[in-house]
Amino acid sequence: MGHREIPAEIERVLLDEATIRVRVRELAAQISADYAEINDLVLVGVLKGAFVFLSDLARNLTVPHEVDFIALSSYNKGVVSTGAVRLIMDTRSSVTGRNVLIVEDILDTGYTLDYLFRAFQARKPTSLRTCVFVSKPDRHQVKVPIDYLGFEVPDEWLVGYGLDYADRFRTLPYIGVLEREVYETEG
Ligand code: PRP
């Protein structure tokens, strides 16, 4: 294993690689048990952020599953947010009559998952559940059901493991806290 330097912009590591690996395996085991009798599970990852978590989660599942993706327009996440979300890329396959698990890297305000949950519910899947790697309870604006949760995390700017700052740091193998001065001076 090579030794990767932690970038100077990272104030501290919140969830290290080993911690993430253990939790992802636990979630995958739980999901595999819950869907043991199901053979049409569809994992729907929300781009871009979810691709890292989804990749690790899916490869630890022991039940058959299909992987699909959607993309959303990001709304203005400034101080005043309308929470308006729009689907800009849909799944390749139809989810009607199938068992759908929406996979997200983070639940912040909840607007995204709330929108997605309603949008997918309208398509009449056989079942619809959500799997979120990290959730910031202090930031929630709407109540959204989370069926599988990795960790609750504090309200700080997190990067890595799919999470980005202006598309940077997304593929760090751990979740780190971004130095305040990065987004306070560059932003
Ligand atoms: C992030 C994340 C969720 C959403 C959560 O995506 O992946 O989809 O924000 O925030 P919310 O609960 O406040 O709605 P982002 O819009 O940053 O896009 P990205 O995944 O492409 O970086």
PDB file of N, CA, C and O and ligand atoms in Angstrom, residues 46-51 71-75 77 81 83 85 103-116 134 139-142 144 157 162-167 170, ligand 1:
ATOM      1  N   VAL A  46     -27.228   7.942  -6.940  1.00  0.00           N
ATOM      2  CA  VAL A  46     -27.468   9.326  -7.313  1.00  0.00           C
ATOM      3  C   VAL A  46     -26.118   9.985  -7.627  1.00  0.00           C
ATOM      4  O   VAL A  46     -25.286  10.165  -6.732  1.00  0.00           O
ATOM      5  N   LEU A  47     -25.919  10.290  -8.897  1.00  0.00           N
ATOM      6  CA  LEU A  47     -24.649  10.896  -9.331  1.00  0.00           C
ATOM      7  C   LEU A  47     -24.554  12.350  -8.897  1.00  0.00           C
ATOM      8  O   LEU A  47     -25.577  12.985  -8.742  1.00  0.00           O
ATOM      9  N   LYS A  48     -23.326  12.860  -8.716  1.00  0.00           N
ATOM     10  CA  LYS A  48     -22.142  12.044  -8.853  1.00  0.00           C
ATOM     11  C   LYS A  48     -21.781  11.329  -7.555  1.00  0.00           C
ATOM     12  O   LYS A  48     -21.172  10.263  -7.546  1.00  0.00           O
ATOM     13  N   GLY A  49     -22.107  11.952  -6.443  1.00  0.00           N
ATOM     14  CA  GLY A  49     -21.541  11.572  -5.145  1.00  0.00           C
ATOM     15  C   GLY A  49     -21.639  10.111  -4.754  1.00  0.00           C
ATOM     16  O   GLY A  49     -20.738   9.583  -4.101  1.00  0.00           O
ATOM     17  N   ALA A  50     -22.724   9.434  -5.167  1.00  0.00           N
ATOM     18  CA  ALA A  50     -22.973   8.088  -4.647  1.00  0.00           C
ATOM     19  C   ALA A  50     -22.125   7.007  -5.302  1.00  0.00           C
ATOM     20  O   ALA A  50     -22.138   5.865  -4.849  1.00  0.00           O
ATOM     21  N   PHE A  51     -21.392   7.355  -6.361  1.00  0.00           N
ATOM     22  CA  PHE A  51     -20.750   6.266  -7.109  1.00  0.00           C
ATOM     23  C   PHE A  51     -19.713   5.502  -6.294  1.00  0.00           C
ATOM     24  O   PHE A  51     -19.546   4.294  -6.470  1.00  0.00           O
ATOM     25  N   ALA A  71     -29.190  11.213 -12.345  1.00  0.00           N
ATOM     26  CA  ALA A  71     -28.492  12.471 -12.057  1.00  0.00           C
ATOM     27  C   ALA A  71     -29.524  13.563 -11.858  1.00  0.00           C
ATOM     28  O   ALA A  71     -30.584  13.566 -12.488  1.00  0.00           O
ATOM     29  N   LEU A  72     -29.213  14.465 -10.967  1.00  0.00           N
ATOM     30  CA  LEU A  72     -30.119  15.560 -10.638  1.00  0.00           C
ATOM     31  C   LEU A  72     -29.419  16.887 -10.876  1.00  0.00           C
ATOM     32  O   LEU A  72     -28.199  16.965 -10.801  1.00  0.00           O
ATOM     33  N   SER A  73     -30.217  17.897 -11.150  1.00  0.00           N
ATOM     34  CA  SER A  73     -29.637  19.234 -11.202  1.00  0.00           C
ATOM     35  C   SER A  73     -29.387  19.643  -9.763  1.00  0.00           C
ATOM     36  O   SER A  73     -30.227  19.404  -8.897  1.00  0.00           O
ATOM     37  N   SER A  74     -28.223  20.213  -9.480  1.00  0.00           N
ATOM     38  CA  SER A  74     -28.038  20.659  -8.099  1.00  0.00           C
ATOM     39  C   SER A  74     -28.672  22.031  -7.949  1.00  0.00           C
ATOM     40  O   SER A  74     -28.525  22.901  -8.789  1.00  0.00           O
ATOM     41  N   TYR A  75     -29.411  22.162  -6.875  1.00  0.00           N
ATOM     42  CA  TYR A  75     -30.051  23.448  -6.610  1.00  0.00           C
ATOM     43  C   TYR A  75     -29.070  24.365  -5.905  1.00  0.00           C
ATOM     44  O   TYR A  75     -27.993  23.952  -5.476  1.00  0.00           O
ATOM     45  N   LYS A  77     -27.312  25.861  -3.189  1.00  0.00           N
ATOM     46  CA  LYS A  77     -27.154  25.481  -1.787  1.00  0.00           C
ATOM     47  C   LYS A  77     -26.618  26.631  -0.938  1.00  0.00           C
ATOM     48  O   LYS A  77     -25.907  26.428   0.019  1.00  0.00           O
ATOM     49  N   SER A  81     -32.158  28.469   0.295  1.00  0.00           N
ATOM     50  CA  SER A  81     -32.312  27.383  -0.666  1.00  0.00           C
ATOM     51  C   SER A  81     -33.781  27.089  -0.871  1.00  0.00           C
ATOM     52  O   SER A  81     -34.545  26.997   0.077  1.00  0.00           O
ATOM     53  N   GLY A  83     -34.756  24.375  -2.382  1.00  0.00           N
ATOM     54  CA  GLY A  83     -34.931  22.942  -2.300  1.00  0.00           C
ATOM     55  C   GLY A  83     -35.462  22.345  -3.589  1.00  0.00           C
ATOM     56  O   GLY A  83     -35.823  21.179  -3.629  1.00  0.00           O
ATOM     57  N   VAL A  85     -35.490  20.502  -6.916  1.00  0.00           N
ATOM     58  CA  VAL A  85     -34.622  19.490  -7.510  1.00  0.00           C
ATOM     59  C   VAL A  85     -35.230  19.073  -8.839  1.00  0.00           C
ATOM     60  O   VAL A  85     -36.448  19.037  -8.985  1.00  0.00           O
ATOM     61  N   VAL A 103     -29.550   4.763  -3.383  1.00  0.00           N
ATOM     62  CA  VAL A 103     -28.275   4.840  -2.672  1.00  0.00           C
ATOM     63  C   VAL A 103     -27.712   6.258  -2.773  1.00  0.00           C
ATOM     64  O   VAL A 103     -27.480   6.772  -3.869  1.00  0.00           O
ATOM     65  N   GLU A 104     -27.513   6.880  -1.618  1.00  0.00           N
ATOM     66  CA  GLU A 104     -27.008   8.249  -1.545  1.00  0.00           C
ATOM     67  C   GLU A 104     -25.753   8.316  -0.682  1.00  0.00           C
ATOM     68  O   GLU A 104     -25.622   7.573   0.289  1.00  0.00           O
ATOM     69  N   ASP A 105     -24.856   9.211  -1.029  1.00  0.00           N
ATOM     70  CA  ASP A 105     -23.674   9.407  -0.201  1.00  0.00           C
ATOM     71  C   ASP A 105     -24.003  10.211   1.051  1.00  0.00           C
ATOM     72  O   ASP A 105     -23.517   9.908   2.136  1.00  0.00           O
ATOM     73  N   ILE A 106     -24.848  11.245   0.904  1.00  0.00           N
ATOM     74  CA  ILE A 106     -25.113  12.115   2.062  1.00  0.00           C
ATOM     75  C   ILE A 106     -26.542  12.635   2.072  1.00  0.00           C
ATOM     76  O   ILE A 106     -27.122  12.923   1.027  1.00  0.00           O
ATOM     77  N   LEU A 107     -27.096  12.712   3.259  1.00  0.00           N
ATOM     78  CA  LEU A 107     -28.361  13.397   3.477  1.00  0.00           C
ATOM     79  C   LEU A 107     -28.046  14.669   4.253  1.00  0.00           C
ATOM     80  O   LEU A 107     -27.576  14.610   5.391  1.00  0.00           O
ATOM     81  N   ASP A 108     -28.296  15.792   3.597  1.00  0.00           N
ATOM     82  CA  ASP A 108     -27.987  17.091   4.197  1.00  0.00           C
ATOM     83  C   ASP A 108     -29.322  17.728   4.595  1.00  0.00           C
ATOM     84  O   ASP A 108     -29.850  17.432   5.669  1.00  0.00           O
ATOM     85  N   THR A 109     -29.898  18.566   3.732  1.00  0.00           N
ATOM     86  CA  THR A 109     -31.217  19.124   4.047  1.00  0.00           C
ATOM     87  C   THR A 109     -32.319  18.068   3.912  1.00  0.00           C
ATOM     88  O   THR A 109     -33.378  18.186   4.524  1.00  0.00           O
ATOM     89  N   GLY A 110     -32.056  17.088   3.049  1.00  0.00           N
ATOM     90  CA  GLY A 110     -33.064  16.061   2.789  1.00  0.00           C
ATOM     91  C   GLY A 110     -33.898  16.332   1.554  1.00  0.00           C
ATOM     92  O   GLY A 110     -34.664  15.476   1.109  1.00  0.00           O
ATOM     93  N   TYR A 111     -33.756  17.510   0.963  1.00  0.00           N
ATOM     94  CA  TYR A 111     -34.582  17.872  -0.200  1.00  0.00           C
ATOM     95  C   TYR A 111     -34.390  16.884  -1.362  1.00  0.00           C
ATOM     96  O   TYR A 111     -35.339  16.504  -2.031  1.00  0.00           O
ATOM     97  N   THR A 112     -33.138  16.482  -1.583  1.00  0.00           N
ATOM     98  CA  THR A 112     -32.858  15.594  -2.716  1.00  0.00           C
ATOM     99  C   THR A 112     -33.548  14.242  -2.528  1.00  0.00           C
ATOM    100  O   THR A 112     -34.263  13.770  -3.412  1.00  0.00           O
ATOM    101  N   LEU A 113     -33.333  13.637  -1.378  1.00  0.00           N
ATOM    102  CA  LEU A 113     -33.905  12.311  -1.148  1.00  0.00           C
ATOM    103  C   LEU A 113     -35.427  12.371  -1.068  1.00  0.00           C
ATOM    104  O   LEU A 113     -36.121  11.459  -1.526  1.00  0.00           O
ATOM    105  N   ASP A 114     -35.951  13.448  -0.527  1.00  0.00           N
ATOM    106  CA  ASP A 114     -37.403  13.624  -0.452  1.00  0.00           C
ATOM    107  C   ASP A 114     -37.989  13.650  -1.864  1.00  0.00           C
ATOM    108  O   ASP A 114     -38.967  12.950  -2.159  1.00  0.00           O
ATOM    109  N   TYR A 115     -37.358  14.411  -2.729  1.00  0.00           N
ATOM    110  CA  TYR A 115     -37.802  14.490  -4.122  1.00  0.00           C
ATOM    111  C   TYR A 115     -37.731  13.115  -4.784  1.00  0.00           C
ATOM    112  O   TYR A 115     -38.676  12.661  -5.434  1.00  0.00           O
ATOM    113  N   LEU A 116     -36.598  12.452  -4.608  1.00  0.00           N
ATOM    114  CA  LEU A 116     -36.383  11.158  -5.250  1.00  0.00           C
ATOM    115  C   LEU A 116     -37.365  10.113  -4.758  1.00  0.00           C
ATOM    116  O   LEU A 116     -37.885   9.315  -5.528  1.00  0.00           O
ATOM    117  N   VAL A 134     -23.834   8.865   4.913  1.00  0.00           N
ATOM    118  CA  VAL A 134     -23.751   9.768   6.077  1.00  0.00           C
ATOM    119  C   VAL A 134     -24.924  10.745   6.090  1.00  0.00           C
ATOM    120  O   VAL A 134     -25.385  11.202   5.052  1.00  0.00           O
ATOM    121  N   ARG A 139     -28.929  19.447   9.951  1.00  0.00           N
ATOM    122  CA  ARG A 139     -29.221  20.173   8.722  1.00  0.00           C
ATOM    123  C   ARG A 139     -30.567  19.814   8.107  1.00  0.00           C
ATOM    124  O   ARG A 139     -31.014  20.461   7.167  1.00  0.00           O
ATOM    125  N   HIS A 140     -31.193  18.760   8.595  1.00  0.00           N
ATOM    126  CA  HIS A 140     -32.419  18.290   7.943  1.00  0.00           C
ATOM    127  C   HIS A 140     -33.523  19.344   7.951  1.00  0.00           C
ATOM    128  O   HIS A 140     -33.799  19.946   8.974  1.00  0.00           O
ATOM    129  N   GLN A 141     -34.132  19.538   6.786  1.00  0.00           N
ATOM    130  CA  GLN A 141     -35.257  20.467   6.643  1.00  0.00           C
ATOM    131  C   GLN A 141     -36.559  19.704   6.429  1.00  0.00           C
ATOM    132  O   GLN A 141     -37.629  20.221   6.713  1.00  0.00           O
ATOM    133  N   VAL A 142     -36.441  18.529   5.855  1.00  0.00           N
ATOM    134  CA  VAL A 142     -37.618  17.687   5.632  1.00  0.00           C
ATOM    135  C   VAL A 142     -37.339  16.299   6.188  1.00  0.00           C
ATOM    136  O   VAL A 142     -36.187  15.871   6.238  1.00  0.00           O
ATOM    137  N   VAL A 144     -37.208  12.544   5.905  1.00  0.00           N
ATOM    138  CA  VAL A 144     -37.145  11.521   4.851  1.00  0.00           C
ATOM    139  C   VAL A 144     -36.807  10.182   5.511  1.00  0.00           C
ATOM    140  O   VAL A 144     -35.954  10.125   6.393  1.00  0.00           O
ATOM    141  N   TRP A 157     -18.153  20.815   6.692  1.00  0.00           N
ATOM    142  CA  TRP A 157     -18.019  20.536   5.259  1.00  0.00           C
ATOM    143  C   TRP A 157     -17.176  19.280   5.095  1.00  0.00           C
ATOM    144  O   TRP A 157     -15.991  19.281   5.400  1.00  0.00           O
ATOM    145  N   GLY A 162     -16.747  10.200  -2.177  1.00  0.00           N
ATOM    146  CA  GLY A 162     -17.853  10.657  -3.021  1.00  0.00           C
ATOM    147  C   GLY A 162     -18.225  12.108  -2.811  1.00  0.00           C
ATOM    148  O   GLY A 162     -18.778  12.762  -3.698  1.00  0.00           O
ATOM    149  N   LEU A 163     -17.903  12.623  -1.633  1.00  0.00           N
ATOM    150  CA  LEU A 163     -18.266  14.012  -1.311  1.00  0.00           C
ATOM    151  C   LEU A 163     -17.191  14.965  -1.825  1.00  0.00           C
ATOM    152  O   LEU A 163     -15.995  14.686  -1.720  1.00  0.00           O
ATOM    153  N   ASP A 164     -17.634  16.099  -2.338  1.00  0.00           N
ATOM    154  CA  ASP A 164     -16.687  17.019  -2.974  1.00  0.00           C
ATOM    155  C   ASP A 164     -16.794  18.438  -2.437  1.00  0.00           C
ATOM    156  O   ASP A 164     -17.772  18.804  -1.779  1.00  0.00           O
ATOM    157  N   TYR A 165     -15.765  19.200  -2.775  1.00  0.00           N
ATOM    158  CA  TYR A 165     -15.859  20.652  -2.680  1.00  0.00           C
ATOM    159  C   TYR A 165     -15.502  21.153  -4.074  1.00  0.00           C
ATOM    160  O   TYR A 165     -14.355  20.969  -4.509  1.00  0.00           O
ATOM    161  N   ALA A 166     -16.483  21.725  -4.804  1.00  0.00           N
ATOM    162  CA  ALA A 166     -16.258  22.182  -6.183  1.00  0.00           C
ATOM    163  C   ALA A 166     -15.592  21.079  -7.013  1.00  0.00           C
ATOM    164  O   ALA A 166     -14.647  21.334  -7.754  1.00  0.00           O
ATOM    165  N   ASP A 167     -16.081  19.871  -6.849  1.00  0.00           N
ATOM    166  CA  ASP A 167     -15.594  18.684  -7.567  1.00  0.00           C
ATOM    167  C   ASP A 167     -14.190  18.236  -7.171  1.00  0.00           C
ATOM    168  O   ASP A 167     -13.641  17.320  -7.787  1.00  0.00           O
ATOM    169  N   ARG A 170     -13.217  14.350  -4.181  1.00  0.00           N
ATOM    170  CA  ARG A 170     -14.288  13.359  -4.231  1.00  0.00           C
ATOM    171  C   ARG A 170     -13.769  11.926  -4.074  1.00  0.00           C
ATOM    172  O   ARG A 170     -14.447  11.076  -3.525  1.00  0.00           O
TER     173      ARG A 170
HETATM  174  C1  PRP B   1     -25.184  15.984  -2.724  1.00  0.00           C
HETATM  175  C2  PRP B   1     -25.462  14.552  -2.322  1.00  0.00           C
HETATM  176  C3  PRP B   1     -26.959  14.476  -2.320  1.00  0.00           C
HETATM  177  C4  PRP B   1     -27.370  15.873  -1.942  1.00  0.00           C
HETATM  178  C5  PRP B   1     -27.787  15.900  -0.504  1.00  0.00           C
HETATM  179  O1  PRP B   1     -25.179  16.074  -4.102  1.00  0.00           O
HETATM  180  O2  PRP B   1     -24.879  13.626  -3.195  1.00  0.00           O
HETATM  181  O3  PRP B   1     -27.463  14.117  -3.588  1.00  0.00           O
HETATM  182  O4  PRP B   1     -26.235  16.725  -2.128  1.00  0.00           O
HETATM  183  O5  PRP B   1     -28.142  17.203  -0.107  1.00  0.00           O
HETATM  184  P1  PRP B   1     -29.591  17.571   0.400  1.00  0.00           P
HETATM  185  O6  PRP B   1     -30.008  16.558   1.423  1.00  0.00           O
HETATM  186  O7  PRP B   1     -29.396  18.942   1.000  1.00  0.00           O
HETATM  187  O8  PRP B   1     -30.528  17.605  -0.767  1.00  0.00           O
HETATM  188  P2  PRP B   1     -24.655  17.373  -4.902  1.00  0.00           P
HETATM  189  O9  PRP B   1     -25.829  18.235  -5.266  1.00  0.00           O
HETATM  190  O10 PRP B   1     -23.553  18.021  -4.137  1.00  0.00           O
HETATM  191  O11 PRP B   1     -24.133  16.752  -6.276  1.00  0.00           O
HETATM  192  P3  PRP B   1     -22.912  15.743  -6.531  1.00  0.00           P
HETATM  193  O12 PRP B   1     -23.283  14.440  -5.862  1.00  0.00           O
HETATM  194  O13 PRP B   1     -22.867  15.623  -8.020  1.00  0.00           O
HETATM  195  O14 PRP B   1     -21.680  16.360  -5.928  1.00  0.00           O
END
